Every structure is written in C-alpha cells, then in structure tokens.
XYZ file of C-alpha atoms in Angstrom:
251
model
C -63.198 -87.925 -30.188
C -66.008 -85.458 -30.807
C -66.182 -84.731 -27.080
C -62.442 -83.949 -27.003
C -62.761 -81.648 -30.013
C -65.669 -79.817 -28.418
C -63.752 -79.304 -25.150
C -60.723 -77.996 -27.038
C -62.878 -75.496 -28.910
C -64.373 -74.247 -25.631
C -60.913 -73.843 -24.117
C -59.651 -71.946 -27.167
C -62.788 -69.787 -27.198
C -62.409 -68.912 -23.512
C -58.699 -68.216 -24.004
C -59.509 -65.899 -26.899
C -62.017 -64.033 -24.730
C -59.443 -63.659 -21.944
C -56.813 -62.367 -24.396
C -59.304 -59.935 -25.905
C -60.288 -58.585 -22.497
C -56.630 -58.280 -21.496
C -55.797 -56.420 -24.701
C -58.769 -54.105 -24.226
C -57.816 -53.341 -20.619
C -54.231 -52.721 -21.701
C -55.466 -50.322 -24.373
C -57.582 -48.439 -21.838
C -54.653 -48.236 -19.409
C -52.154 -46.948 -21.982
C -54.391 -44.669 -23.988
C -56.886 -43.384 -21.423
C -55.835 -43.785 -17.786
C -52.073 -43.223 -18.117
C -52.302 -40.055 -20.255
C -54.966 -38.675 -17.911
C -52.899 -39.484 -14.805
C -49.624 -38.065 -16.123
C -51.146 -35.176 -18.138
C -49.427 -36.656 -21.168
C -49.066 -34.026 -23.900
C -50.064 -31.193 -21.524
C -46.950 -28.994 -21.310
C -46.409 -25.310 -20.628
C -43.564 -22.956 -21.460
C -41.791 -21.518 -18.424
C -41.957 -17.702 -18.549
C -38.887 -15.487 -18.342
C -38.906 -14.119 -14.780
C -35.697 -12.068 -14.942
C -36.153 -8.701 -13.255
C -39.628 -9.467 -11.881
C -40.074 -9.021 -8.150
C -41.116 -11.982 -6.018
C -44.818 -11.135 -5.989
C -45.009 -10.614 -9.756
C -43.048 -13.801 -10.461
C -45.219 -15.939 -8.163
C -48.426 -14.636 -9.769
C -47.077 -15.301 -13.257
C -46.110 -18.868 -12.354
C -49.473 -19.572 -10.762
C -51.274 -18.360 -13.883
C -49.099 -20.720 -15.928
C -50.082 -23.668 -13.741
C -46.616 -23.980 -12.215
C -45.414 -24.236 -8.634
C -42.423 -22.374 -7.222
C -39.916 -22.458 -4.399
C -37.423 -19.790 -3.311
C -33.836 -20.974 -3.059
C -32.196 -20.649 0.361
C -29.117 -19.079 -1.231
C -29.651 -15.531 -2.449
C -27.477 -13.480 -4.750
C -26.904 -9.771 -5.038
C -26.905 -7.301 -7.897
C -26.672 -3.523 -7.665
C -28.578 -3.240 -10.927
C -31.800 -4.829 -9.631
C -34.132 -3.981 -6.721
C -34.392 -6.125 -3.607
C -36.232 -9.466 -4.053
C -36.010 -9.320 -7.847
C -35.514 -12.676 -9.575
C -31.842 -13.268 -10.352
C -32.024 -16.885 -11.522
C -34.603 -19.551 -12.273
C -34.401 -23.318 -12.702
C -35.572 -24.610 -15.186
C -34.623 -21.765 -17.520
C -37.176 -19.651 -19.352
C -38.933 -21.131 -22.406
C -38.322 -24.679 -21.137
C -41.234 -27.011 -21.921
C -42.422 -28.751 -18.738
C -45.519 -30.509 -17.452
C -48.226 -28.585 -15.666
C -47.538 -28.406 -11.939
C -43.737 -28.486 -12.323
C -41.858 -26.662 -9.566
C -39.652 -23.698 -10.554
C -36.792 -22.748 -8.212
C -36.137 -19.024 -7.807
C -33.027 -17.186 -6.614
C -33.861 -13.670 -5.400
C -31.798 -10.525 -5.034
C -30.860 -9.987 -1.376
C -32.469 -7.124 0.553
C -29.117 -5.882 1.835
C -25.736 -5.934 0.152
C -23.371 -8.538 1.647
C -20.368 -7.168 3.514
C -16.914 -7.833 2.087
C -13.429 -6.891 3.244
C -11.464 -4.331 1.281
C -8.328 -5.720 -0.383
C -5.040 -3.836 -0.457
C -4.776 -1.977 -3.776
C -1.972 0.412 -2.836
C 1.184 0.201 -4.981
C -0.630 -1.884 -7.599
C -0.972 -0.926 -11.300
C -4.285 0.707 -12.114
C -5.023 -1.893 -14.805
C -4.811 -4.757 -12.299
C -6.783 -2.836 -9.680
C -9.766 -2.344 -11.975
C -9.905 -6.097 -12.628
C -9.679 -6.901 -8.904
C -12.509 -4.505 -8.064
C -14.746 -6.031 -10.729
C -14.025 -9.589 -9.586
C -15.031 -8.932 -5.969
C -18.123 -6.880 -6.817
C -16.907 -3.325 -6.207
C -17.273 -0.339 -8.522
C -14.373 1.858 -9.559
C -15.166 5.485 -8.881
C -13.166 8.630 -9.554
C -9.468 8.501 -10.380
C -7.498 11.380 -8.860
C -4.030 11.876 -10.319
C -1.306 13.319 -8.107
C 2.399 13.940 -8.765
C 4.316 10.728 -8.201
C 7.093 8.853 -9.960
C 4.825 5.814 -10.324
C 2.818 6.007 -13.567
C -0.757 4.771 -13.038
C 0.175 3.229 -9.702
C -2.487 3.346 -6.980
C -1.337 5.439 -4.030
C -4.520 5.489 -1.990
C -7.968 3.844 -1.896
C -10.981 5.822 -0.705
C -14.579 5.044 0.215
C -16.991 7.972 0.542
C -14.075 10.388 0.578
C -12.212 8.619 3.386
C -8.978 6.695 2.955
C -9.493 3.025 3.904
C -7.095 0.208 4.572
C -6.988 -3.477 3.784
C -9.630 -5.413 5.725
C -12.031 -2.469 6.056
C -15.606 -3.813 5.789
C -17.721 -2.322 3.014
C -20.947 -3.373 1.264
C -20.678 -5.237 -2.005
C -21.301 -2.895 -4.922
C -19.688 0.078 -3.155
C -17.766 2.658 -5.204
C -14.043 2.970 -4.528
C -12.178 6.114 -5.558
C -8.491 5.827 -6.358
C -5.573 8.225 -5.940
C -3.086 7.422 -8.715
C 0.411 8.594 -9.571
C 0.887 10.609 -12.760
C 4.532 9.678 -13.293
C 5.820 13.207 -12.711
C 7.172 12.948 -9.198
C 10.554 14.618 -9.596
C 9.602 17.844 -7.857
C 11.404 18.491 -4.564
C 9.231 19.356 -1.562
C 9.857 20.249 2.062
C 8.487 17.858 4.679
C 5.907 19.703 6.805
C 6.001 19.895 10.593
C 3.651 17.243 11.974
C 4.573 17.028 15.651
C 1.693 17.964 17.930
C -0.967 17.511 15.243
C -3.859 15.108 15.655
C -3.602 11.937 13.557
C -6.231 12.985 11.023
C -4.791 16.495 10.678
C -1.326 15.060 10.059
C -2.646 12.757 7.330
C -4.435 15.614 5.556
C -1.315 17.778 5.720
C 0.866 14.985 4.332
C -1.477 14.313 1.411
C -2.020 18.015 0.789
C 1.735 18.491 0.530
C 2.006 15.992 -2.334
C 3.410 13.287 -0.061
C 2.056 9.931 1.117
C 1.264 8.530 4.529
C 3.675 5.726 5.369
C 3.688 3.562 8.494
C 1.765 4.717 11.533
C 2.975 3.473 14.889
C 1.293 3.953 18.250
C 3.435 4.336 21.370
C 3.171 5.718 24.882
C 4.719 9.141 25.499
C 4.350 12.116 27.813
C 5.418 14.683 25.215
C 1.964 15.115 23.606
C -1.648 14.235 24.270
C -3.003 10.853 23.148
C -3.944 10.790 19.473
C -1.306 13.346 18.456
C 1.912 12.930 16.477
C 5.115 13.049 18.545
C 7.649 11.826 15.962
C 8.002 11.776 12.177
C 10.403 10.439 9.573
C 11.749 12.102 7.492
C 11.893 15.112 9.841
C 10.265 18.457 9.046
C 12.181 20.780 6.735
C 13.923 17.974 4.882
C 13.673 18.030 1.083
C 12.053 14.963 -0.496
C 10.540 14.108 -3.861
C 6.823 14.179 -4.601
C 5.035 11.076 -3.368
C 7.614 10.272 -0.658
C 6.340 8.197 2.281
C 6.156 9.987 5.631
C 6.122 7.733 8.707
C 4.545 9.033 11.900
C 4.426 7.968 15.558
C 1.226 8.680 17.459
C 0.745 8.852 21.204
C -1.648 6.315 22.657
C -3.502 6.184 25.967
C-alpha cells in the first residue's frame, strides 16, 4: 500500500512539473516571442501624402518605417504637377504596423486624350455640367445675336471651332459661342461661291450667321477646297443666327 502511495506521489509530482514547464513555455511564447515576432504594440501613423511628388512621398514613407507600391492605374488632375500623389491606401492618419505597404496613385505625366462631345444647340446650363463631368474647363462665353437665349451655337478650342469627336487633352479649356436671345435682325446672306472653306466659315460667322451642313462633292466649277454652292443663296434676307449650308469641291 505504501509502495502504491509513493508511486502515485511521484506520478503527480512529475505531472505537476510537466504542467509547470508547459505553462512557463506558453507564457514565454505569448508574452515574449509572439509580441517580438509580430511587433505587437508597435504602430505608426500613415502620413498625409497628398500633393507630394513621388520622390518626397517615398522618402517620407521610408522614414516612417513603411513600404510603398505605385498603383498601375494613374489618375489626372490639372491642379497638381506630374507624378504628384493623388490617392493613398490606407488613408492618412491610419494606425498600422511598421513595415505595412502603402499603395500610391500618382498624377499622370500627360493628360489623357478624350473626344469632344457635341454641345451645339444645348442650353448653357447643361453644357457647363457636361464639361465638368468629362474633365474639361469652360472658358470664355461669347454672346452673339441669336433667337436662342443662352443656347450654345459653337464650341471652340484654342480659338478654332471644333466638332464632335475631335480629340483634345483632358483639362482643356473650351470657349463657347452663345445666343443672346435677340436674333430678330434681318441680314443679307453673303456671297460664298469661290471662297475657300475656312474663308467661307469666317465670313458666315462674321455676318452674324451660323455654319450649317458642309457637303463635299466633285465639280469642275471651282478648285478643290472651295465653295461652289450655298443655301440660302447670296443676297437673300435671313434672321440673325440662320444656318448657312455650303457645298465644297473635293479632289
């Protein structure tokens, strides 16, 4: 009986030692190794990189103990220089562990090319919203006599009238020719036959009229690139802002 009691005590004593060692190792793992391995409690605040260029942003992140990666997709803003930081993930002031990677979206070197929409015959109020939505700036507004009040009659880029589909850089400034609502004045249609296409357009606009459809056809009456037919004909009285259609000789 005494022998059995002694053996049981030894077993319990050894079991207690094993449990103590296990508990101690568990304590070391949770309180020493794991915090050291995961940098538990060691966090940094992500700096605000908005407006910094790529070099400045990368240096700032490195000093903060953070890694970085540039996003493949780039954005574009006319208000910031090329390669300036447009967006960062995680956001600024986020608390993260040392070594966390921050993803950067940079401003493109060159403005992306977009196609010009058709703004002619649209209300000025709607046009301004369309320009803003596609990333274009509204420039000067030139009012001309026309029965349409605040209706866009022409869209210009760098002083040149442009049509729908014309390719321009994002952020470009578009000037607008707009009707003033006083288009009741009667005008005589100018003589356009024989004029070059550009000359005819300038004469039409300078006369308080608008360029209508332009058609290109073969003819022997004039040289290629010149007007050989117009509608309404020259000398006819029309109201301000009337459309003048022209036919132009082609090669």
